[in-house]
Amino acid sequence: MSTQFYCLKNMPIVRIALDVPLPTLFDYTVAEGIAVAVGQRVLVPFGRKQMMGVMMECAVETELAAERIKPVLHVLDDVPPLSEELLKLLRFCSDYYHHPLGATVLSALPARLRSSQPVAVKEALLYALSSSGRALDMSLVPRRKVVQHLILAALQQGSLNNAQLRALSPSAPTALKALLQAGWVESMAHTRSPLLNPLPRAGEDANAKSHIFNGAHTLTAEQQQAVDAVTQTNGYGCFLLHGITGSGKTEIYVHLMHEVLRRGGQILLLVPEINLTPQLENYFRSRFPEADLVSLHSGLNDGARAQNWLRAQSGQARIVLGTRLAVFTPLPQLALIIVDEEHDASFKQQDGLRYSARDVAIFRANQRKVAIVLGSATPSLESYYNAQSGRYRLLKLTQRAAALAQLPTVRCINTENAVLYHGISEQLLAALEQRLSSGEQSLVFINRRGYAPVLMCTACGWLSGCSNCAGKLVLHLKDRRLRCHHCGHQERVPHACPSCGNADLQPVGIGTQRVESALQERFPQARILRVDRDSTRNKGAWQAMRQQIHDDEVDILVGTQMLAKGHDFPNLTLVGVLNPDGALYSSDFRASEKLFAQMAQVAGRAGRAGKPGEVLIQTAFPDHPLFRALREHDYDAWAKILLAEREAAGFPPFVYQVLLRAEGKQESEVYNFLQRSRKAAVELALPVEIYGVVPAAMPRRANHFLAQLLVQCESRKLLQQFLRVWHPLLDALPAQKLRWSLDIDPLEF
Ligand code: ADP
Ligand code: ZN
Ligand code: ZN
C-alpha cells in the first residue's frame, strides 16, 4: 500500500466502522450537500456488497488513491447518532479486548440498527384495566378464553407493556386486541415519570411518604449506611455490596434507584443471564410503577430490543434492566450502575468480543463519573481483593433483613463408605420423608442433567465415548439415547457392548433423571418436578413450573444450577446437594470458588420466609475448608484461604492473564500455530510470564482439536503493552485452517 497521502479538495473523508474482521476503519468520501455526523449509521459499498457502518471520525487525508475511494451511499437519520461517550467506551473495549473496532461497534448495536431498513421509533404503550374492566364480572368472559383471563388477572396487579404481555402467552396480542375492543383494557402512552418524593430514612414510616415507591421497607442500620455511602458519593465510586442472601441487597438497590430517579438520572441494572428476566422485570416495575423501565436481553425479539434501546437512548426509559449486552446501551442521563450477582460468570461473553460486562460497567462508571454498586453474597475473588486493597469500597450486610428469616443450618453427610440409593444417602432420604409428611418443599441439587454421565460395559470396561469429542456420552433414559453435551451428537442406547458384545451395560454415576426416578420409586406419593435444560426446553415451560412451585403443587424439586439462582420459594425448607466433590480437585483453579458461590446460593434458597432451612451436602470430604466455611456461613474465611492459595500459586487476582486459544481439524497445525505464537512472544523479551502450549480442558470437541497458551503478568498495563506488539505478530502467522482468539481476563480454561 502506498504511504503517500492524498488530499481530496472539497471531498471530505470519513472513517467508517464496519463489521469485518480487520482492525481498521475504512475511508469513504461524502458527496457535496450530504451531512454526516460522528456516530451516525451509513450505508457504504464494500467489495461487491453494501454494508451498514458507523461513522467514527472525519479525516482530512487518506492513504487511498483518489480513484479507489468510494462515496458513502446513504446516511441514515432515522435514529440519533451514537454519542461520543458511547463510541469512546467501544473504542476502549476494542483496544482492551483486542477485538477489531468495527466489529466491536457493530456488535453493540441491536440487530435492527445493523440492517439498512429504517427503524421507526414507536411510542411505547402501557396497558391497564379500564373502569369497566375493573368492574368486570369475570364470569362474563368465557372460561375457554384462557389468555384473556390471564391478561385480566395480570392487569389487576398493575399496568403492563407489550413485552410483558407477550411473556404471559404467545397469543397475548390477539387476546389483547379482543380485550381492547370490548373496552375492558385501555392503552396509554408511557410518558416520562414525574419527579419522585424524597426517600424515607431509617426510623421513618416508609410507606407514608412515598406513593411511587411501592412497599418500601424501613431500612436496617446496615442498609441505611450502605445507601448513604453511595448517595453521598460525588463522581465515580465503585462499591462492593457484600451481603448474604436475604440480607436486603435488592432493597438497597431499590432505595438507590429511587434516589437517582428523584434527581432525574437514568439507572443501568445488570443481572446475570438467567431465565427469569420477566419475573425480575415485573418485580422492579411493581416497585416503580410510574417509572419507565425497559429490559434488554437476548430473549427479546429484534423489534422489541431495538425499541427498548431507542427509548434508553432518548432518555425516556429511566431504568434499563438487562443482561451483559445491556452494558452498551446509550444512556444520556446515566447516574448509577448496579451489577447484581457480580461474581456470575455469565457477565463474561465467551465469543466474539470477549468482554466482561462487569468490568466494562466499571470503566463506564469511571468514564461517566458516577457510582457503581457490585452486589453479591459471594463476591468474585477479584472484587473481594479490590475491596480489601481499598480500590473498591466495601459495604457489608451481615444479617438477614426480614426479622424472622434465619440462616439455614448447613451439614455435611459423609459419603465415604456410605451405602447410597442411586447416589442418595439414607440421611437425606429421611430428611426428604420428613418434609413430605410436614408438607414442606425440598430441593435436590445435582449439577448433571440426563440419567447418568456415562454407560459402562461390566465385562470389558467399555465406556460410552463421543466419536467427535474427548468427552463421554451421557445416558438419557427417557428417550433411550446417548447424548454428547459438548457437540450435540446423539445415538440410540446400544443393546450390547459395541466392543465385546456383552449385554450387561450399566449406567455409572448419577444425573437429574436418575435422581428423579429413584425418588419417585422411593416416594410414590410425592409430586416430583425435575428442572434442568431438558425439561425446560419448550418456551414457557420454566415459567409454568415456577408457578407450580409457588402454588405448592410440588413436593420435591430435582434440578441443576437453574434452580440455584435468584428464586424465592417460600415453602422450601430442605436442600440436598449431591456430588459436589469434582470441583474440589479440578484442574480449573476457579472451580472451588465457583462451587462455594453455587453452594451458598442453593443454600440461600432454604428457609426464606420464617421457616428455618436445612442444607445437607453429601461429600466424601466433609472437613474440606470449603464446607467448613459454608457450615459457618463464613465467606471471608474461605476467601482468605483462596486468596492465600492464589497468591502462592501466582494466579489472579494477583496477576492478569490472557489466553490464546486455537482450534482446527489438524492437530499438528493447531500446535504449530501455538508454538510459533509462543516463540514470537518469548522473542519479544518483555516482562510477562509465558506458559507452555497445552491441550484445552476439552482437547477434542466436534472433531476439532483445541489447545491454548497462557500469558500472564502482575501489571495490567504491562500485559497490554505486550499484547499491542504480540497481537500483530499473531495476525501475521499463517493460520488458514485454524480459528484462534485472544481472551483477555479469561474465566474458562
Ligand atoms: P437480597 O437481595 O440480599 O437477597 P432482599 O432485598 O431480596 O435480599 O431481601 C430479602 C427479604 O427481606 C425480602 O423479602 C425483603 O422484602 C425483606 N427486606 C429487605 N429489607 C428489609 C427491611 N429493611 N426490613 C424488613 N424486611 C426487609
Ligand atoms: Zn464390553
Ligand atoms: Zn461430542
PDB file of C-alpha atoms and ligand atoms in Angstrom, residues 217-220 223 243-251 401-402 608, ligand 1:
ATOM      1  CA  HIS A 217     -39.114  -1.260  53.965  1.00  0.00           C
ATOM      2  CA  THR A 218     -37.663   0.874  56.674  1.00  0.00           C
ATOM      3  CA  LEU A 219     -34.005   0.138  56.217  1.00  0.00           C
ATOM      4  CA  THR A 220     -31.891  -1.525  58.845  1.00  0.00           C
ATOM      5  CA  GLN A 223     -28.723  -0.958  54.859  1.00  0.00           C
ATOM      6  CA  GLY A 243     -24.377  -9.338  51.878  1.00  0.00           C
ATOM      7  CA  ILE A 244     -25.616 -12.857  52.404  1.00  0.00           C
ATOM      8  CA  THR A 245     -28.745 -13.982  50.523  1.00  0.00           C
ATOM      9  CA  GLY A 246     -31.761 -12.328  52.041  1.00  0.00           C
ATOM     10  CA  SER A 247     -29.757  -9.563  53.677  1.00  0.00           C
ATOM     11  CA  GLY A 248     -31.633  -6.926  51.725  1.00  0.00           C
ATOM     12  CA  LYS A 249     -29.349  -6.065  48.814  1.00  0.00           C
ATOM     13  CA  THR A 250     -32.271  -5.739  46.434  1.00  0.00           C
ATOM     14  CA  GLU A 251     -33.956  -3.414  48.873  1.00  0.00           C
ATOM     15  CA  ALA A 401     -33.125  -8.267  56.697  1.00  0.00           C
ATOM     16  CA  ALA A 402     -36.517  -9.741  57.473  1.00  0.00           C
ATOM     17  CA  ARG A 608     -36.503 -17.701  53.440  1.00  0.00           C
TER      18      ARG A 608
HETATM   19  P1  ADP B   1     -31.133  -9.992  48.878  1.00  0.00           P
HETATM   20  O1  ADP B   1     -31.287  -9.224  47.611  1.00  0.00           O
HETATM   21  O2  ADP B   1     -29.907  -9.611  49.654  1.00  0.00           O
HETATM   22  O3  ADP B   1     -31.257 -11.476  48.738  1.00  0.00           O
HETATM   23  P2  ADP B   1     -33.721  -8.828  49.510  1.00  0.00           P
HETATM   24  O4  ADP B   1     -33.524  -7.383  49.293  1.00  0.00           O
HETATM   25  O5  ADP B   1     -34.462  -9.590  48.472  1.00  0.00           O
HETATM   26  O6  ADP B   1     -32.326  -9.546  49.846  1.00  0.00           O
HETATM   27  O7  ADP B   1     -34.434  -9.011  50.917  1.00  0.00           O
HETATM   28  C1  ADP B   1     -34.755 -10.278  51.439  1.00  0.00           C
HETATM   29  C2  ADP B   1     -36.116 -10.186  52.102  1.00  0.00           C
HETATM   30  O8  ADP B   1     -36.051  -9.274  53.197  1.00  0.00           O
HETATM   31  C3  ADP B   1     -37.186  -9.670  51.178  1.00  0.00           C
HETATM   32  O9  ADP B   1     -38.367 -10.372  51.433  1.00  0.00           O
HETATM   33  C4  ADP B   1     -37.327  -8.206  51.553  1.00  0.00           C
HETATM   34  O10 ADP B   1     -38.621  -7.739  51.309  1.00  0.00           O
HETATM   35  C5  ADP B   1     -37.010  -8.227  53.027  1.00  0.00           C
HETATM   36  N1  ADP B   1     -36.372  -6.990  53.477  1.00  0.00           N
HETATM   37  C6  ADP B   1     -35.371  -6.317  52.893  1.00  0.00           C
HETATM   38  N2  ADP B   1     -35.031  -5.231  53.612  1.00  0.00           N
HETATM   39  C7  ADP B   1     -35.856  -5.205  54.686  1.00  0.00           C
HETATM   40  C8  ADP B   1     -36.007  -4.337  55.812  1.00  0.00           C
HETATM   41  N3  ADP B   1     -35.227  -3.270  55.951  1.00  0.00           N
HETATM   42  N4  ADP B   1     -36.942  -4.634  56.704  1.00  0.00           N
HETATM   43  C9  ADP B   1     -37.730  -5.719  56.565  1.00  0.00           C
HETATM   44  N5  ADP B   1     -37.652  -6.568  55.537  1.00  0.00           N
HETATM   45  C10 ADP B   1     -36.711  -6.336  54.598  1.00  0.00           C
END
